[in-house]
Tab-separated table of C-alpha atoms in Angstrom:
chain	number	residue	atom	x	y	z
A	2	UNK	CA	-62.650	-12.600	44.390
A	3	UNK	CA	-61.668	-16.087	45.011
A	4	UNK	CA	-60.226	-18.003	42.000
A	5	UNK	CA	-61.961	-21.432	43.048
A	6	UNK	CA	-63.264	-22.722	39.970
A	7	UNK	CA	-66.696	-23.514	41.420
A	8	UNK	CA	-65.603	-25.094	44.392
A	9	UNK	CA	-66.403	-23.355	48.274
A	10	UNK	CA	-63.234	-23.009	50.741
A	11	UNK	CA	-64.042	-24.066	54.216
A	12	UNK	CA	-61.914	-22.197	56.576
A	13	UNK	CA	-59.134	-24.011	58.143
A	14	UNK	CA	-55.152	-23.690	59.326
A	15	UNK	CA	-54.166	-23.667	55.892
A	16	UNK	CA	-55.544	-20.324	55.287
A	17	UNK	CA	-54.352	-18.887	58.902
A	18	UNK	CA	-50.825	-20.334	57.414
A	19	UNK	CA	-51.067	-18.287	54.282
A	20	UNK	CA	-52.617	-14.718	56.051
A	21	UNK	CA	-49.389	-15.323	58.325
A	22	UNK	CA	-47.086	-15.952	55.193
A	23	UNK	CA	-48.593	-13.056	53.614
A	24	UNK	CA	-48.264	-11.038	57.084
A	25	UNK	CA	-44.439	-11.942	57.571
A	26	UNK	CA	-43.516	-11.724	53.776
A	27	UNK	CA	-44.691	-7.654	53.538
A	28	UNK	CA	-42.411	-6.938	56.553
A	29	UNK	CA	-39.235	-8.198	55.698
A	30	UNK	CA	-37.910	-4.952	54.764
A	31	UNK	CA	-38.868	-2.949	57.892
A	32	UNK	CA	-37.514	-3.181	61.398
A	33	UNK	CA	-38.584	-5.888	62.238
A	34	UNK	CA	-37.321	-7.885	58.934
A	35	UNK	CA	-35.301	-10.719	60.863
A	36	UNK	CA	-37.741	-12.155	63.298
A	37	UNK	CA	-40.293	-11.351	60.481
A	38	UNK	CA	-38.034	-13.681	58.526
A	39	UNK	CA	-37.384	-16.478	61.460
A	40	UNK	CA	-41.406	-16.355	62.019
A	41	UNK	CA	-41.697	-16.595	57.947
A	42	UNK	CA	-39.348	-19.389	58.160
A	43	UNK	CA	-41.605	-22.128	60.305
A	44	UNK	CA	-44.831	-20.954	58.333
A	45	UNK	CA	-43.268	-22.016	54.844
A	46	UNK	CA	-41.971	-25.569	56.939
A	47	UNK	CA	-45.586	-25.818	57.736
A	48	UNK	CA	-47.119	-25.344	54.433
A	49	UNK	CA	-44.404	-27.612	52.840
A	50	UNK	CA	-45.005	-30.471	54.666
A	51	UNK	CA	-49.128	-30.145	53.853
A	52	UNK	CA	-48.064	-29.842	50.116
A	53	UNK	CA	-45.644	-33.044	50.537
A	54	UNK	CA	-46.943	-35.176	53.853
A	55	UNK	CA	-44.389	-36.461	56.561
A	56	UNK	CA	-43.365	-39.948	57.175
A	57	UNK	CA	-46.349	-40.825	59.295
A	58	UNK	CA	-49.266	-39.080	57.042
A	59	UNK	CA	-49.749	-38.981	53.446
A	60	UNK	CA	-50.845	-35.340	51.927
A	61	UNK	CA	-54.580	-34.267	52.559
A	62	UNK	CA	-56.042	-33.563	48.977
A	63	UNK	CA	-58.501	-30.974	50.427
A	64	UNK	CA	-55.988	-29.311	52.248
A	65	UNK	CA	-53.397	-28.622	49.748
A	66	UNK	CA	-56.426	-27.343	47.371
A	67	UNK	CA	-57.312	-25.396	50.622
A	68	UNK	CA	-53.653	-23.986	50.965
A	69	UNK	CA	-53.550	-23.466	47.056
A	70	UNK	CA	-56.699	-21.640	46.684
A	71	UNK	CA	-55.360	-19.355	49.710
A	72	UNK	CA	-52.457	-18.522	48.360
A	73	UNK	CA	-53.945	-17.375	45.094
A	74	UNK	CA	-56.553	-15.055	47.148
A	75	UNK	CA	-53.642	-13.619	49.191
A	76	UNK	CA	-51.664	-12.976	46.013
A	77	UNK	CA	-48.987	-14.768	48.243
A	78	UNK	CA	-47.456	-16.619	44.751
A	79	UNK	CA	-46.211	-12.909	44.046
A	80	UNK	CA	-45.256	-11.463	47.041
A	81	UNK	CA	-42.514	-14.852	47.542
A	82	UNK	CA	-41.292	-14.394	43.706
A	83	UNK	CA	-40.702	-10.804	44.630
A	84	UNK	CA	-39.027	-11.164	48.154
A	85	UNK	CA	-37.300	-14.544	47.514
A	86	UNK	CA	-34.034	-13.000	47.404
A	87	UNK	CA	-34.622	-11.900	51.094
A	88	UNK	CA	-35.342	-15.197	52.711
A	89	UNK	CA	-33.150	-17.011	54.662
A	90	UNK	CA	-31.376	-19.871	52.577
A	91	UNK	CA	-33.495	-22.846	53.987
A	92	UNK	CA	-36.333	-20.816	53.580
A	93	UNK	CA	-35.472	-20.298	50.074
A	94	UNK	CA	-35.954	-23.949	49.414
A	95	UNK	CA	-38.878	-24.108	51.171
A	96	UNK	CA	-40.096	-21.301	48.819
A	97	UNK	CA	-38.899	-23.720	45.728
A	98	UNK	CA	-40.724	-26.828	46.951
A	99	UNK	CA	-43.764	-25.144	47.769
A	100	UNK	CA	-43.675	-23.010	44.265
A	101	UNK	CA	-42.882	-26.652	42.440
A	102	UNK	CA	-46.438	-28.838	44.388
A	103	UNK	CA	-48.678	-25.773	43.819
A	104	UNK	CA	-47.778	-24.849	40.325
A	105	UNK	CA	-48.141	-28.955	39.956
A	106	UNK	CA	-51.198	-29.886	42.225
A	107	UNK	CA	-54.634	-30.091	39.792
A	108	UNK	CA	-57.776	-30.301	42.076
A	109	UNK	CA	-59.163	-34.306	42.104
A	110	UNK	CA	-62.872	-32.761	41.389
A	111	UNK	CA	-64.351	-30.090	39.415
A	112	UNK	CA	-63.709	-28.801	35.744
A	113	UNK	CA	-60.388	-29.329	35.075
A	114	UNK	CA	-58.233	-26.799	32.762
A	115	UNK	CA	-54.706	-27.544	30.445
A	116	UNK	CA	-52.833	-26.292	33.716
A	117	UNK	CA	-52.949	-27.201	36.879
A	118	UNK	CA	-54.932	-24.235	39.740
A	119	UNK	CA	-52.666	-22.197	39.647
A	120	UNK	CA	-50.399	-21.938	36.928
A	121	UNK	CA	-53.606	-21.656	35.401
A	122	UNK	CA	-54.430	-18.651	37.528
A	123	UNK	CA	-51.412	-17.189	36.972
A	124	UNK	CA	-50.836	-16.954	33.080
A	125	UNK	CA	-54.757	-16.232	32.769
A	126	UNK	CA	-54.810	-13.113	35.470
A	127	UNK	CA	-51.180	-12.921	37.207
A	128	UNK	CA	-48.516	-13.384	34.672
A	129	UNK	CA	-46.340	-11.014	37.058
A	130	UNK	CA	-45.808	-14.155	39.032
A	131	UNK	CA	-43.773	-15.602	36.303
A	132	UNK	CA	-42.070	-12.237	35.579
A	133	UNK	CA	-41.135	-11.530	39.320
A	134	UNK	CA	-39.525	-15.382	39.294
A	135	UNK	CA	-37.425	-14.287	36.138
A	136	UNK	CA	-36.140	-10.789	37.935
A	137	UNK	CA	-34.808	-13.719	40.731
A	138	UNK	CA	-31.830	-13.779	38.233
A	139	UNK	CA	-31.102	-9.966	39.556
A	140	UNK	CA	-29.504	-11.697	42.634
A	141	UNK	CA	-27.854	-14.668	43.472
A	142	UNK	CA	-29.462	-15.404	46.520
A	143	UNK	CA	-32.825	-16.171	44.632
A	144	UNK	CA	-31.286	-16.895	40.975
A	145	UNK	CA	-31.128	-20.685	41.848
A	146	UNK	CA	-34.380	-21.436	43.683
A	147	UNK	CA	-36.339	-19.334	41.028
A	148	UNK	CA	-34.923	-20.710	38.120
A	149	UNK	CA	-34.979	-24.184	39.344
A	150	UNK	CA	-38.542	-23.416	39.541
A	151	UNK	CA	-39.113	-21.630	35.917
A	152	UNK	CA	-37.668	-24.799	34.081
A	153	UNK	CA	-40.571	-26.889	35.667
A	154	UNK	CA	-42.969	-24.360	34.763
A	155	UNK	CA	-41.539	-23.693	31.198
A	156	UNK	CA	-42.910	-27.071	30.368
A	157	UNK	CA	-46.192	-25.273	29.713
A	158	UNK	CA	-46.263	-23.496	26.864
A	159	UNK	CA	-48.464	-20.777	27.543
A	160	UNK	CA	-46.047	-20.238	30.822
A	161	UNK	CA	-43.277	-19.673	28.153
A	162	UNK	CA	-45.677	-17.023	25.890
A	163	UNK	CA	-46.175	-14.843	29.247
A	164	UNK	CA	-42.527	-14.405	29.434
A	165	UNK	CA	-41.493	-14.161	25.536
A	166	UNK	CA	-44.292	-11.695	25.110
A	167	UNK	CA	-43.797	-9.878	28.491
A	168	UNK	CA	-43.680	-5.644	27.322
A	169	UNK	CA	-44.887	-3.909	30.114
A	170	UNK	CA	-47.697	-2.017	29.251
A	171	UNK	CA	-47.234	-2.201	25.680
A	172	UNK	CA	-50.756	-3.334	23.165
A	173	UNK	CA	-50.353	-7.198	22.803
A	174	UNK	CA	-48.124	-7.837	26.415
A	175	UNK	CA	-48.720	-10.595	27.814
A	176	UNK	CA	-48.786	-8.789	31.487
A	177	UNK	CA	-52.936	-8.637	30.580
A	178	UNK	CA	-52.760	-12.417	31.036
A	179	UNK	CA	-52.439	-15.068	27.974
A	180	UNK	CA	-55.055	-14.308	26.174
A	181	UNK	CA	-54.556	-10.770	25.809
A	182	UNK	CA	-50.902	-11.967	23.679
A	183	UNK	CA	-50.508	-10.334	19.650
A	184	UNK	CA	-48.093	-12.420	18.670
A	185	UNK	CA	-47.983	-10.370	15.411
A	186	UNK	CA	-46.680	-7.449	17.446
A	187	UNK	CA	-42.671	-7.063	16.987
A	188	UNK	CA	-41.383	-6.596	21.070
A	189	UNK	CA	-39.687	-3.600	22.176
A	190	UNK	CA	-36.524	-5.311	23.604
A	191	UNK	CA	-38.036	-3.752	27.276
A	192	UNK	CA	-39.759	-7.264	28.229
A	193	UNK	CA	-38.277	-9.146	30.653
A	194	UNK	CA	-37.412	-12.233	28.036
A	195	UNK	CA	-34.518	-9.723	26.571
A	196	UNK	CA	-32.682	-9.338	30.312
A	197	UNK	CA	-31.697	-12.895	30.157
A	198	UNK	CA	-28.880	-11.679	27.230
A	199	UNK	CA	-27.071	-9.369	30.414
A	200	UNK	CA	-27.943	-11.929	33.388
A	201	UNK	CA	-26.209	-14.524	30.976
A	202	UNK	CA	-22.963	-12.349	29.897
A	203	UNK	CA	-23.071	-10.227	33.402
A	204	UNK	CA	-23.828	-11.822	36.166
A	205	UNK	CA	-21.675	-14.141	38.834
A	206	UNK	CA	-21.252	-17.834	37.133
A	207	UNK	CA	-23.481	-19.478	39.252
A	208	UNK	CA	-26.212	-16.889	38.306
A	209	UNK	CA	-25.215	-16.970	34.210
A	210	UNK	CA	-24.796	-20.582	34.218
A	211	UNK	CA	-28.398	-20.716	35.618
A	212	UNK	CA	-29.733	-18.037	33.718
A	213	UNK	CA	-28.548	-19.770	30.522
A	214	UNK	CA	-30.171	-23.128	31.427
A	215	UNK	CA	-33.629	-21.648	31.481
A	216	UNK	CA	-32.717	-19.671	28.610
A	217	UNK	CA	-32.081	-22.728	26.639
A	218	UNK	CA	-35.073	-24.084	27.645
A	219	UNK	CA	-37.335	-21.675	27.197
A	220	UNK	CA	-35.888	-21.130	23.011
A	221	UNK	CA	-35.516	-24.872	21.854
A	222	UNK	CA	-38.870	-26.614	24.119
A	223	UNK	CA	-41.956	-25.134	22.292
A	224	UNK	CA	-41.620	-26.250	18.228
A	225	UNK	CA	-44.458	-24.075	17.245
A	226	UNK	CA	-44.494	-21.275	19.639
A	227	UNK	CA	-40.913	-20.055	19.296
A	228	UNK	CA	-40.285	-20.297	15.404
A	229	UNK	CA	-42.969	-17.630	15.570
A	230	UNK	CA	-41.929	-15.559	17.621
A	231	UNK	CA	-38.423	-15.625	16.050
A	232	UNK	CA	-39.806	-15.204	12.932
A	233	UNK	CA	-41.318	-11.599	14.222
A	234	UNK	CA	-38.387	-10.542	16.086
A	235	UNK	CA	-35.933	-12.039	13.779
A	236	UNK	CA	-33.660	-8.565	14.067
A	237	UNK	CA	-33.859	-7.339	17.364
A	238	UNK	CA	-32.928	-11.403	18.643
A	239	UNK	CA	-30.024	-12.119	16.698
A	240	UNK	CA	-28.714	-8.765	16.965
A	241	UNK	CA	-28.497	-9.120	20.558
A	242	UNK	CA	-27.851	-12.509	20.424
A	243	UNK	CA	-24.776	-12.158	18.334
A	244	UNK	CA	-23.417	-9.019	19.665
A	245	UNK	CA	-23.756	-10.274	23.549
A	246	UNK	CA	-23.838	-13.500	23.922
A	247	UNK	CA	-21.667	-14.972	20.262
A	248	UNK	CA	-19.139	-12.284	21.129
A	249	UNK	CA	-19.321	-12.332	24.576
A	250	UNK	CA	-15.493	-11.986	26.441
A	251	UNK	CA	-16.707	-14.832	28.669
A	252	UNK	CA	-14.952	-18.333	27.415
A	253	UNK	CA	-18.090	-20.355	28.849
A	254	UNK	CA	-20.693	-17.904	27.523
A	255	UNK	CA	-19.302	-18.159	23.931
A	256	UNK	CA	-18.664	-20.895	23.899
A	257	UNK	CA	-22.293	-22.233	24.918
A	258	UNK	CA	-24.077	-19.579	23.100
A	259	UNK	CA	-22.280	-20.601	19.703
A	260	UNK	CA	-23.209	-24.399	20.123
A	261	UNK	CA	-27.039	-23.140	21.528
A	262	UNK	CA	-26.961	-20.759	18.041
A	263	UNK	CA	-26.151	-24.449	15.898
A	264	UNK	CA	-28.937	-26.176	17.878
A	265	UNK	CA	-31.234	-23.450	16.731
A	266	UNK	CA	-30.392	-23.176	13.165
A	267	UNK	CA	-30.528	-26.979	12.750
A	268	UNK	CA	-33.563	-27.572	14.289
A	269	UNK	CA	-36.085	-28.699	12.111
A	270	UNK	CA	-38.909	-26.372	13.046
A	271	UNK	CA	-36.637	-23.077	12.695
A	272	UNK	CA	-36.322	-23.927	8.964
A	273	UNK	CA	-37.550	-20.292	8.170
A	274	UNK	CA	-35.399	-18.701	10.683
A	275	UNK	CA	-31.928	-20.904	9.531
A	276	UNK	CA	-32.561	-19.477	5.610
A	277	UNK	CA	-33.119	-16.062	6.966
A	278	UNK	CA	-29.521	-16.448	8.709
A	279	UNK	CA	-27.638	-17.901	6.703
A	280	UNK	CA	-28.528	-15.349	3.913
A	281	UNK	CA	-26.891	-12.021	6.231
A	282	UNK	CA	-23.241	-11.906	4.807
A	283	UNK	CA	-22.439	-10.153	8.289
A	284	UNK	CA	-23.794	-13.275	10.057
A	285	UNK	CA	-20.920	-15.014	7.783
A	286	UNK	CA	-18.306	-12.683	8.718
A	287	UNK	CA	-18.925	-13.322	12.656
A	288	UNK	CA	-19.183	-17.066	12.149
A	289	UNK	CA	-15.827	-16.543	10.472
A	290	UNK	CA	-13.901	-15.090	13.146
A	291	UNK	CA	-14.973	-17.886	15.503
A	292	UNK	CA	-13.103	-19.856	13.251
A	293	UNK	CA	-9.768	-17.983	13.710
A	294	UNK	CA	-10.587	-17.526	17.765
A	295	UNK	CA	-7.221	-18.423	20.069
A	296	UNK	CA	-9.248	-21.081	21.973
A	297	UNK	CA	-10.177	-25.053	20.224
A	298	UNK	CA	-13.281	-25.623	21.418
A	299	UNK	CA	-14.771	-22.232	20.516
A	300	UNK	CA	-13.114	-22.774	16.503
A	301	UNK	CA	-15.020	-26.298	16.681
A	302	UNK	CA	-18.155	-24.862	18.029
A	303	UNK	CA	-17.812	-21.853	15.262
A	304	UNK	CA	-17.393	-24.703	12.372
A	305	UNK	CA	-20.626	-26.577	12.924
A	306	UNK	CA	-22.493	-22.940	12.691
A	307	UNK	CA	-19.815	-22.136	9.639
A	308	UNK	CA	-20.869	-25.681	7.581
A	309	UNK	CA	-24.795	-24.169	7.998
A	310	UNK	CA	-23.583	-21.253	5.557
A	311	UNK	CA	-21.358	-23.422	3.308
A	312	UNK	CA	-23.918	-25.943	2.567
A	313	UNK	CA	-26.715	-24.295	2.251
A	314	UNK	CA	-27.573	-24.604	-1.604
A	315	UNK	CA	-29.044	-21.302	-1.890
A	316	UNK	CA	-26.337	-19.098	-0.627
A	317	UNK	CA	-27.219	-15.495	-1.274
A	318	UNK	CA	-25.238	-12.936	-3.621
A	319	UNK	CA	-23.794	-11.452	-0.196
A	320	UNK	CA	-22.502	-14.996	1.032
A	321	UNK	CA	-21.348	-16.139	-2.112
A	322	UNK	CA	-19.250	-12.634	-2.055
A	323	UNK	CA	-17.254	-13.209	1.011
A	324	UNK	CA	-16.881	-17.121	0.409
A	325	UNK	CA	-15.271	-16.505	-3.198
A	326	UNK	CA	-13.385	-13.550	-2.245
A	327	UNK	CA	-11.806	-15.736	0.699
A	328	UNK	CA	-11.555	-19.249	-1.535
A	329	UNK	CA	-8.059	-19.671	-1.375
A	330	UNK	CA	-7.494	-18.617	2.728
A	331	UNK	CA	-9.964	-20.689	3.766
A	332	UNK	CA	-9.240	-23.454	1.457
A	333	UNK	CA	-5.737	-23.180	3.007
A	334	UNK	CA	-7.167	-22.544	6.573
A	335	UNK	CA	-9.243	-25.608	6.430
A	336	UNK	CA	-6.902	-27.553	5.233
A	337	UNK	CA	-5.121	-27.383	8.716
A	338	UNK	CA	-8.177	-26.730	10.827
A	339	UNK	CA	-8.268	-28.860	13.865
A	340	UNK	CA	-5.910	-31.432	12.730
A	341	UNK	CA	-5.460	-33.059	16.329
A	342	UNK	CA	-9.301	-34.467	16.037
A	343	UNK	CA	-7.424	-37.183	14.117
A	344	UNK	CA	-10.298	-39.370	15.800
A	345	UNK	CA	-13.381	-37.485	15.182
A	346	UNK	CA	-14.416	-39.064	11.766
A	347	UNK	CA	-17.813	-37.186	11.641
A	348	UNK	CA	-15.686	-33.663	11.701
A	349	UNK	CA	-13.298	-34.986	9.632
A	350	UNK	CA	-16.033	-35.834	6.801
A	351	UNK	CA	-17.703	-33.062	6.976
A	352	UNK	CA	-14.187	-30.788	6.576
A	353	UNK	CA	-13.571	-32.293	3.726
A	354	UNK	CA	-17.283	-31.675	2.439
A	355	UNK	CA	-16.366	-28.058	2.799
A	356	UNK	CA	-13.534	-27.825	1.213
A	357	UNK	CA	-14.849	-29.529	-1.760
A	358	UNK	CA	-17.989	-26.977	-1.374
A	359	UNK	CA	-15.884	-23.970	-1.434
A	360	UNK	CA	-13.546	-24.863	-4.236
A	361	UNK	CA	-16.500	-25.951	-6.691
A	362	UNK	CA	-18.181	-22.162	-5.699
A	363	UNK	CA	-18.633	-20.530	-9.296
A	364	UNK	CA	-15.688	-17.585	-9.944
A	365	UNK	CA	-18.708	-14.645	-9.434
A	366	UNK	CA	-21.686	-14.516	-7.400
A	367	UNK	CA	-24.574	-16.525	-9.057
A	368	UNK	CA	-28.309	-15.403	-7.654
A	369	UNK	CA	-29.914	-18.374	-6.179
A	370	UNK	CA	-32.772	-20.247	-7.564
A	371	UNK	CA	-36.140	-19.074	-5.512
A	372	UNK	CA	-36.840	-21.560	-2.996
């Protein structure tokens, strides 16, 4: 059934273009995959320039809602996600473009929804759209075009929920569409949200350095939606997040992750989830041997995480433990840490604020006043 929102689809090139698409697309595995793929090649060129225009005519409204409205009936938004990897590299642009105008383009009549056609479409009956872009990260051929595509959608929120809450067939997935989400429902760790952890420590740098870009995005954009889900899957996160990504034998992925874990623990709306952290003596004992790590940059990274525990008034019974049963090393470690950032008053400030913290820490563990 068509997903027109009330409007009737005369029938025109566009949706020839699309039935071709679709035609070439579902072959590109057989024997006849190349010219399948050559073919495939001047039908996306085609259906580019009606999304964009050319220098001599400006885009036809009705025929881009024409070429949208095909492309959701021929499920053709899927079968390019899936088979992106296999396309030719220009074509792989032309599969980004074309993914960026439609997921854009909002119809100039008729009732109009939060998102445009067919993002709408898409989180409401085919979140495996989004899903499919994500598994682009499985190669490098696609891991570029799909994610360049994901950070423009992961401006909408609810195309962020269908891939936080993505569980496979699980009560409360999101692959039912958005509104059959339970955000109450702690995940499995089987969605496809929790594969970004190994196509961020795993993969080729051009596909981690991608794969943590979106990552970012999609875990520091949405102020209400992701201190909620955090807040649920407060273990299984920062287990994996700590173990893989904090400890990760890549410099760059370290490195990044540790400043992306400050970000997120000094973000106003995480409030809940920074107390939670900072209250896991083991969370402590990880931050500390960033401190003592070979390379600078990870050690100053590590200290604005470290300062979080420190100056937190309430330090639990199991923080309070380690910090007093370390006072003197790490009143002697500080002391020297980072000297060379002679320059860096804000560091050096906040060093010293430390220090002072750590040596005024009461000689046993006090339990902290409820909040």
């Amino acid at each position: 059934m068509s997903f027109l929102f009330g409007r009737a689809r005369s029938r025109t090139n566009t949706s020839d273009l699309v039935k071709q698409a679709r035609d070439h697309v579902t072959k590109l595995e057989g024997p006849q995959g190349p010219a399948k793929a050559e073919e495939l090649a001047k039908v996306l060129s085609q259906m580019k320039q009606i999304l964009q225009g050319t220098h001599d005519s400006e885009p036809n409204t009705d025929q881009i809602f024409q070429l949208v409205t095909s492309m959701i009936d021929e499920d053709l938004l899927y079968l390019l996600a899936v088979h992106l990897h296999q396309l030719p590299f220009e074509s792989r642009k032309d599969t980004q473009v074309i993914f960026s105008y439609v997921f854009r383009f909002r119809p100039p009549a008729g009732p109009q929804k939060p998102e445009p056609l067919a993002l709408a479409y898409v989180v409401e009956r085919r979140p495996q759209v989004l899903i499919a872009l994500c598994r682009g990260y499985d190669h490098k051929e696609s891991a570029t075009p799909a994610g360049t595509v994901l950070r423009e959608v992961l401006k909408n929120e609810a195309a962020a929920a269908i891939i936080l809450y993505d569980d496979g067939d699980e009560p409360g997935s999101s692959s039912r569409g958005i509104a059959g989400i339970d955000p109450d429902r702690p995940q499995s760790g089987r969605g496809v949200f929790w594969n970004f952890f190994d196509w961020i420590d795993k993969s080729s740098f051009e596909v981690s350095a991608d794969a943590f870009t979106t990552f970012r995005e999609l875990i520091t954009k949405h102020k209400d939606l992701v201190p909620r889900y955090l807040a649920v899957n407060f273990e299984l996160f920062f287990e994996r997040y700590n173990r893989v990504l904090v400890q990760s034998n890549s410099y760059v992925t370290k490195r990044q992750s540790i400043k992306l874990l400050g970000e997120i623990l000094l973000d106003r709306s995480n409030y809940n989830i920074m107390t939670a952290y900072v209250d896991r003596g083991e969370h402590l004992k990880i931050c500390m041997n960033l401190l003592r790590d070979d390379r600078k940059m990870v050690q100053y990274e590590g200290f604005h995480v470290f300062k979080v525990f420190v100056a937190n008034p309430h330090k639990s019974v199991p923080v309070q433990k380690i910090l007093i049963m370390n006072r003197e090393k790490l009143l002697q470690f500080l002391s020297h840490f980072l000297e060379d950032r002679t320059e860096d008053e804000q560091f050096i400030d906040e060093r010293e604020f430390l220090i002072k913290q750590i040596r005024n820490l009461p000689p046993a563990p006090v339990p902290p006043q409820p909040r």
